[in-house]
Amino acid sequence: MSDHAARPGPATVLLTQDGRITGWSEGAARLFGHDAGTAVGAALPALLGRPGASEPLAAALKTAASGRSWAGVLPLAGAGVSVACDPIACEDGATAVALTVSPPWAGGLELLNEAGRRIGSTLDLHRTAREIVAVTVPRFADAGAIYVLERLLADDDQPAAEADGSAVVRRLAVAFAEDDPREWSREFPVNEVIVYPPSTPYARCLTTGEMTEFGGDTARETRARQTGRVLDGLLDHVSLLAVPLWARGRALGFAVFSRKRGRLPF
């Protein structure tokens, strides 16, 4: 198993020169929250509810349609996303444009890869976990936590998951958004030992070694199982990402991050 977190595919949108969508990748559906059936045929700014993006998008498409690639930031979500617009020659002689969105997790995953290496080599796991969430929140996410396998703390070389696929982990550090209720620290205490069933995204990311993005009903059910109830304001964190932490071919635990409404989802 690689020590690096697996990366989801790119978000790619095929557009006509006037901004109509003709192709919509799975990455685009995940990133922007619309399936291909809804997206194809629509104007991209209208689909995303971003009328202010029409003019800068048109300028980018015009450059690409002339045969020259364009790269920059467009106001398609949040404070803007980094995109590349590349010309594509069509069979009828026209030029279409492939718009590729730089993943919003770019850079963040490098932090997490480093996190796995540091946790795998440190003697002070709690301090290292605190340092990791300090540099990832709010730079990479609005909230985050580091969970380490309880067996790792016991210096046990057993597999990452229990026989039934569940994960027994200890929360070593947690950080919340500045505007989150302070009492949440009581609901998610440091050093709490938690058993996540195999059906949860957290256990799955450990067994597969791949990042797991989730939201909606899955996020609500996972949080309700953990706290026994849905906390006020917690549903504002609509996009979650579970990232396995590996070092030297060994599963160490996972990091969990969330982003609130108004910020580009994972």
Coordinates of C-alpha atoms in Angstrom, one line a residue:
M1 CA 0.0 0.0 0.0
S2 CA 1.3 3.4 -0.9
D3 CA 1.9 6.0 1.8
H4 CA 0.1 8.5 -0.3
A5 CA -3.6 9.2 -0.2
A6 CA -5.4 8.2 -3.3
R7 CA -6.7 11.2 -5.3
P8 CA -10.1 11.4 -6.9
G9 CA -10.2 12.0 -10.7
P10 CA -10.3 15.6 -12.1
A11 CA -13.4 17.6 -12.6
T12 CA -13.7 18.2 -16.3
V13 CA -16.4 20.0 -18.2
L14 CA -16.7 20.2 -22.0
L15 CA -18.1 23.4 -23.3
T16 CA -19.1 25.1 -26.5
Q17 CA -17.6 28.5 -27.3
D18 CA -20.7 30.2 -25.9
G19 CA -20.5 28.3 -22.6
R20 CA -23.0 25.5 -23.1
I21 CA -22.1 22.2 -21.4
T22 CA -21.7 19.2 -23.7
G23 CA -19.7 16.9 -21.4
W24 CA -19.7 16.5 -17.6
S25 CA -17.3 14.2 -15.7
E26 CA -18.0 12.3 -12.5
G27 CA -15.5 14.6 -10.9
A28 CA -17.6 17.6 -12.0
A29 CA -20.7 16.0 -10.6
R30 CA -19.0 15.5 -7.3
L31 CA -17.5 18.9 -7.2
F32 CA -20.5 21.0 -8.3
G33 CA -23.3 18.8 -7.0
H34 CA -25.2 18.3 -10.3
D35 CA -25.4 15.1 -12.3
A36 CA -24.7 14.9 -16.0
G37 CA -28.4 14.7 -16.9
T38 CA -29.0 18.1 -15.3
A39 CA -25.8 19.7 -16.5
V40 CA -25.5 18.8 -20.2
G41 CA -27.2 21.5 -22.3
A42 CA -27.1 24.1 -19.6
A43 CA -25.0 27.3 -19.5
L44 CA -22.3 26.7 -16.8
P45 CA -22.8 30.0 -14.9
A46 CA -26.6 29.5 -14.8
L47 CA -26.3 25.9 -13.7
L48 CA -24.1 26.9 -10.8
G49 CA -26.1 30.0 -9.9
R50 CA -23.1 32.2 -10.6
P51 CA -24.2 34.9 -13.1
G52 CA -21.2 37.0 -12.3
A53 CA -19.0 34.2 -13.8
S54 CA -20.5 34.8 -17.3
E55 CA -18.1 37.5 -18.4
P56 CA -14.8 36.1 -17.1
L57 CA -15.8 32.6 -18.4
A58 CA -16.6 34.1 -21.8
A59 CA -13.1 35.7 -22.0
A60 CA -11.5 32.4 -21.0
L61 CA -13.5 30.4 -23.6
K62 CA -12.7 33.0 -26.3
T63 CA -8.9 32.6 -25.7
A64 CA -9.2 28.8 -25.7
A65 CA -11.4 28.8 -28.9
S66 CA -8.6 30.8 -30.6
G67 CA -6.3 27.8 -30.1
R68 CA -4.5 29.1 -27.0
S69 CA -4.8 27.5 -23.6
W70 CA -6.0 29.7 -20.7
A71 CA -5.4 29.2 -16.9
G72 CA -6.6 31.2 -14.0
V73 CA -9.3 31.6 -11.4
L74 CA -13.0 31.8 -12.2
P75 CA -15.8 32.6 -9.8
L76 CA -17.6 29.3 -10.3
A77 CA -17.8 28.4 -6.6
G78 CA -16.8 29.9 -3.2
A79 CA -14.2 32.6 -3.6
G80 CA -13.2 31.1 -7.0
V81 CA -11.6 28.0 -8.4
S82 CA -8.4 27.5 -10.3
V83 CA -9.2 26.2 -13.8
A84 CA -7.5 25.5 -17.1
C85 CA -9.3 25.9 -20.5
D86 CA -7.9 24.0 -23.4
P87 CA -9.0 23.9 -27.0
I88 CA -10.4 20.7 -28.5
A89 CA -10.8 20.3 -32.3
C90 CA -14.2 18.8 -33.2
E91 CA -15.0 16.7 -36.3
D92 CA -17.1 19.4 -37.8
G93 CA -14.2 21.8 -37.7
A94 CA -15.4 23.8 -34.7
T95 CA -13.4 24.2 -31.5
A96 CA -14.8 23.1 -28.2
V97 CA -13.2 23.8 -24.8
A98 CA -12.2 21.4 -22.1
L99 CA -12.4 23.1 -18.7
T100 CA -10.5 21.3 -16.0
V101 CA -10.9 22.3 -12.4
S102 CA -7.8 22.0 -10.1
P103 CA -8.9 19.9 -7.2
P104 CA -9.8 22.0 -4.1
W105 CA -7.8 19.5 -2.0
A106 CA -4.6 20.2 -3.9
G107 CA -1.9 21.1 -1.4
G108 CA -4.1 19.8 1.4
L109 CA -3.2 16.2 0.5
E110 CA 0.4 17.0 0.6
L111 CA -0.1 18.1 4.2
L112 CA -1.9 14.8 4.9
N113 CA 0.8 12.7 3.3
E114 CA 3.3 14.5 5.5
A115 CA 0.9 13.9 8.5
G116 CA 1.1 10.2 8.0
R117 CA 4.9 10.2 7.8
R118 CA 5.1 12.3 11.0
I119 CA 2.7 10.2 13.0
G120 CA 4.5 7.1 11.9
S121 CA 7.8 8.4 13.2
T122 CA 7.0 10.5 16.3
L123 CA 7.0 9.5 19.9
D124 CA 4.6 12.3 20.9
L125 CA 1.5 11.4 18.9
H126 CA -0.8 13.9 20.6
R127 CA 1.4 16.9 19.9
T128 CA 1.9 15.9 16.3
A129 CA -1.9 15.4 15.8
R130 CA -2.5 18.9 17.3
E131 CA 0.1 20.4 15.0
I132 CA -1.5 18.7 12.0
V133 CA -5.0 20.1 12.6
A134 CA -3.6 23.5 13.4
V135 CA -2.1 23.8 9.9
T136 CA -5.0 22.2 8.0
V137 CA -7.8 24.2 9.7
P138 CA -9.0 26.6 8.3
R139 CA -6.5 26.5 5.4
F140 CA -7.8 23.1 4.1
A141 CA -11.1 22.7 5.9
D142 CA -13.4 24.3 8.4
A143 CA -13.0 21.6 10.9
G144 CA -10.8 18.5 11.3
A145 CA -9.7 15.7 13.6
I146 CA -7.0 13.1 13.8
Y147 CA -7.8 9.5 14.7
V148 CA -5.2 6.9 15.4
L149 CA -5.7 3.1 15.7
E150 CA -6.0 2.1 19.3
R151 CA -3.8 -0.9 18.5
L152 CA -1.1 1.5 17.3
L153 CA -1.1 3.1 20.7
A154 CA -0.8 -0.4 22.3
D155 CA 2.1 -1.1 19.9
D156 CA 0.1 -4.0 18.4
D157 CA 1.0 -5.2 14.9
Q158 CA -2.5 -6.5 14.2
P159 CA -4.4 -5.5 11.1
A160 CA -6.0 -2.0 10.7
A161 CA -9.5 -3.3 11.1
E162 CA -11.2 -5.8 13.4
A163 CA -12.3 -9.2 12.2
D164 CA -15.7 -7.8 11.3
G165 CA -14.2 -4.8 9.4
S166 CA -14.8 -2.2 12.1
A167 CA -12.2 0.3 13.2
V168 CA -11.3 1.0 16.8
V169 CA -9.6 4.4 17.0
R170 CA -8.7 7.2 19.5
R171 CA -9.3 10.8 18.7
L172 CA -6.0 12.6 19.4
A173 CA -6.8 16.1 18.2
V174 CA -9.8 18.1 16.9
A175 CA -10.3 21.7 15.6
F176 CA -13.5 23.5 14.8
A177 CA -14.4 26.5 12.8
E178 CA -14.2 29.8 14.7
D179 CA -18.0 30.3 14.5
D180 CA -18.9 26.7 15.7
P181 CA -20.4 26.4 19.2
R182 CA -17.7 26.0 21.9
E183 CA -19.7 23.2 23.6
W184 CA -18.8 21.0 20.6
S185 CA -15.5 20.2 22.3
R186 CA -17.5 18.3 24.9
E187 CA -19.2 16.2 22.3
F188 CA -15.9 15.4 20.5
P189 CA -13.4 15.0 23.4
V190 CA -9.8 14.3 22.8
N191 CA -8.7 10.7 23.8
E192 CA -12.2 9.3 23.3
V193 CA -12.0 5.7 21.9
I194 CA -14.6 5.0 19.2
V195 CA -15.6 1.9 17.3
Y196 CA -16.7 2.6 13.8
P197 CA -18.7 -0.2 12.1
P198 CA -17.5 -1.4 8.7
S199 CA -20.3 0.3 6.9
T200 CA -19.0 3.8 7.9
P201 CA -16.8 5.9 5.6
Y202 CA -14.2 6.0 8.3
A203 CA -13.7 2.2 8.5
R204 CA -13.9 1.9 4.7
C205 CA -11.1 4.4 4.1
L206 CA -8.9 2.3 6.4
T207 CA -9.7 -1.0 4.7
T208 CA -9.4 0.4 1.2
G209 CA -6.6 2.8 1.8
E210 CA -8.4 5.4 -0.3
M211 CA -10.0 8.8 0.6
T212 CA -13.7 8.7 1.1
E213 CA -15.8 11.8 0.4
F214 CA -19.4 11.9 1.8
G215 CA -22.2 14.2 2.8
G216 CA -26.0 14.3 3.0
D217 CA -27.7 11.3 4.7
T218 CA -24.4 9.5 5.1
A219 CA -22.9 12.4 7.1
R220 CA -26.0 12.8 9.2
E221 CA -26.2 9.1 10.1
T222 CA -22.4 8.9 10.9
R223 CA -22.5 11.9 13.2
A224 CA -25.8 10.8 14.9
R225 CA -24.2 7.3 15.5
Q226 CA -21.2 9.0 17.1
T227 CA -22.9 11.6 19.3
G228 CA -26.3 10.0 19.8
R229 CA -28.0 13.0 18.3
V230 CA -27.6 15.6 15.6
L231 CA -26.1 18.7 17.1
D232 CA -27.4 22.2 16.2
G233 CA -25.2 23.7 13.5
L234 CA -23.4 20.5 12.7
L235 CA -25.4 20.0 9.5
D236 CA -23.8 23.3 8.2
H237 CA -20.7 21.1 7.6
V238 CA -22.0 19.6 4.4
S239 CA -18.9 18.1 2.8
L240 CA -16.7 15.6 4.6
L241 CA -13.5 13.8 3.7
A242 CA -12.0 10.8 5.4
V243 CA -8.3 10.3 4.6
P244 CA -6.3 7.2 5.6
L245 CA -3.0 7.9 7.2
W246 CA -0.2 5.5 6.2
A247 CA 3.5 5.3 6.8
R248 CA 5.9 2.6 5.7
G249 CA 3.1 0.5 4.3
R250 CA 1.2 0.4 7.6
A251 CA -2.2 1.9 8.4
L252 CA -2.0 4.4 11.3
G253 CA -5.5 5.8 11.4
F254 CA -7.3 8.5 9.5
A255 CA -8.0 12.2 9.4
V256 CA -11.5 13.6 9.0
F257 CA -12.2 17.1 7.6
S258 CA -15.4 19.0 6.9
R259 CA -16.3 22.1 4.9
K260 CA -19.3 24.3 5.6
R261 CA -21.9 25.6 3.2
G262 CA -20.6 28.4 0.9
R263 CA -17.2 26.7 0.6
L264 CA -16.2 24.5 -2.3
P265 CA -16.9 20.9 -1.3
F266 CA -14.3 18.2 -1.3

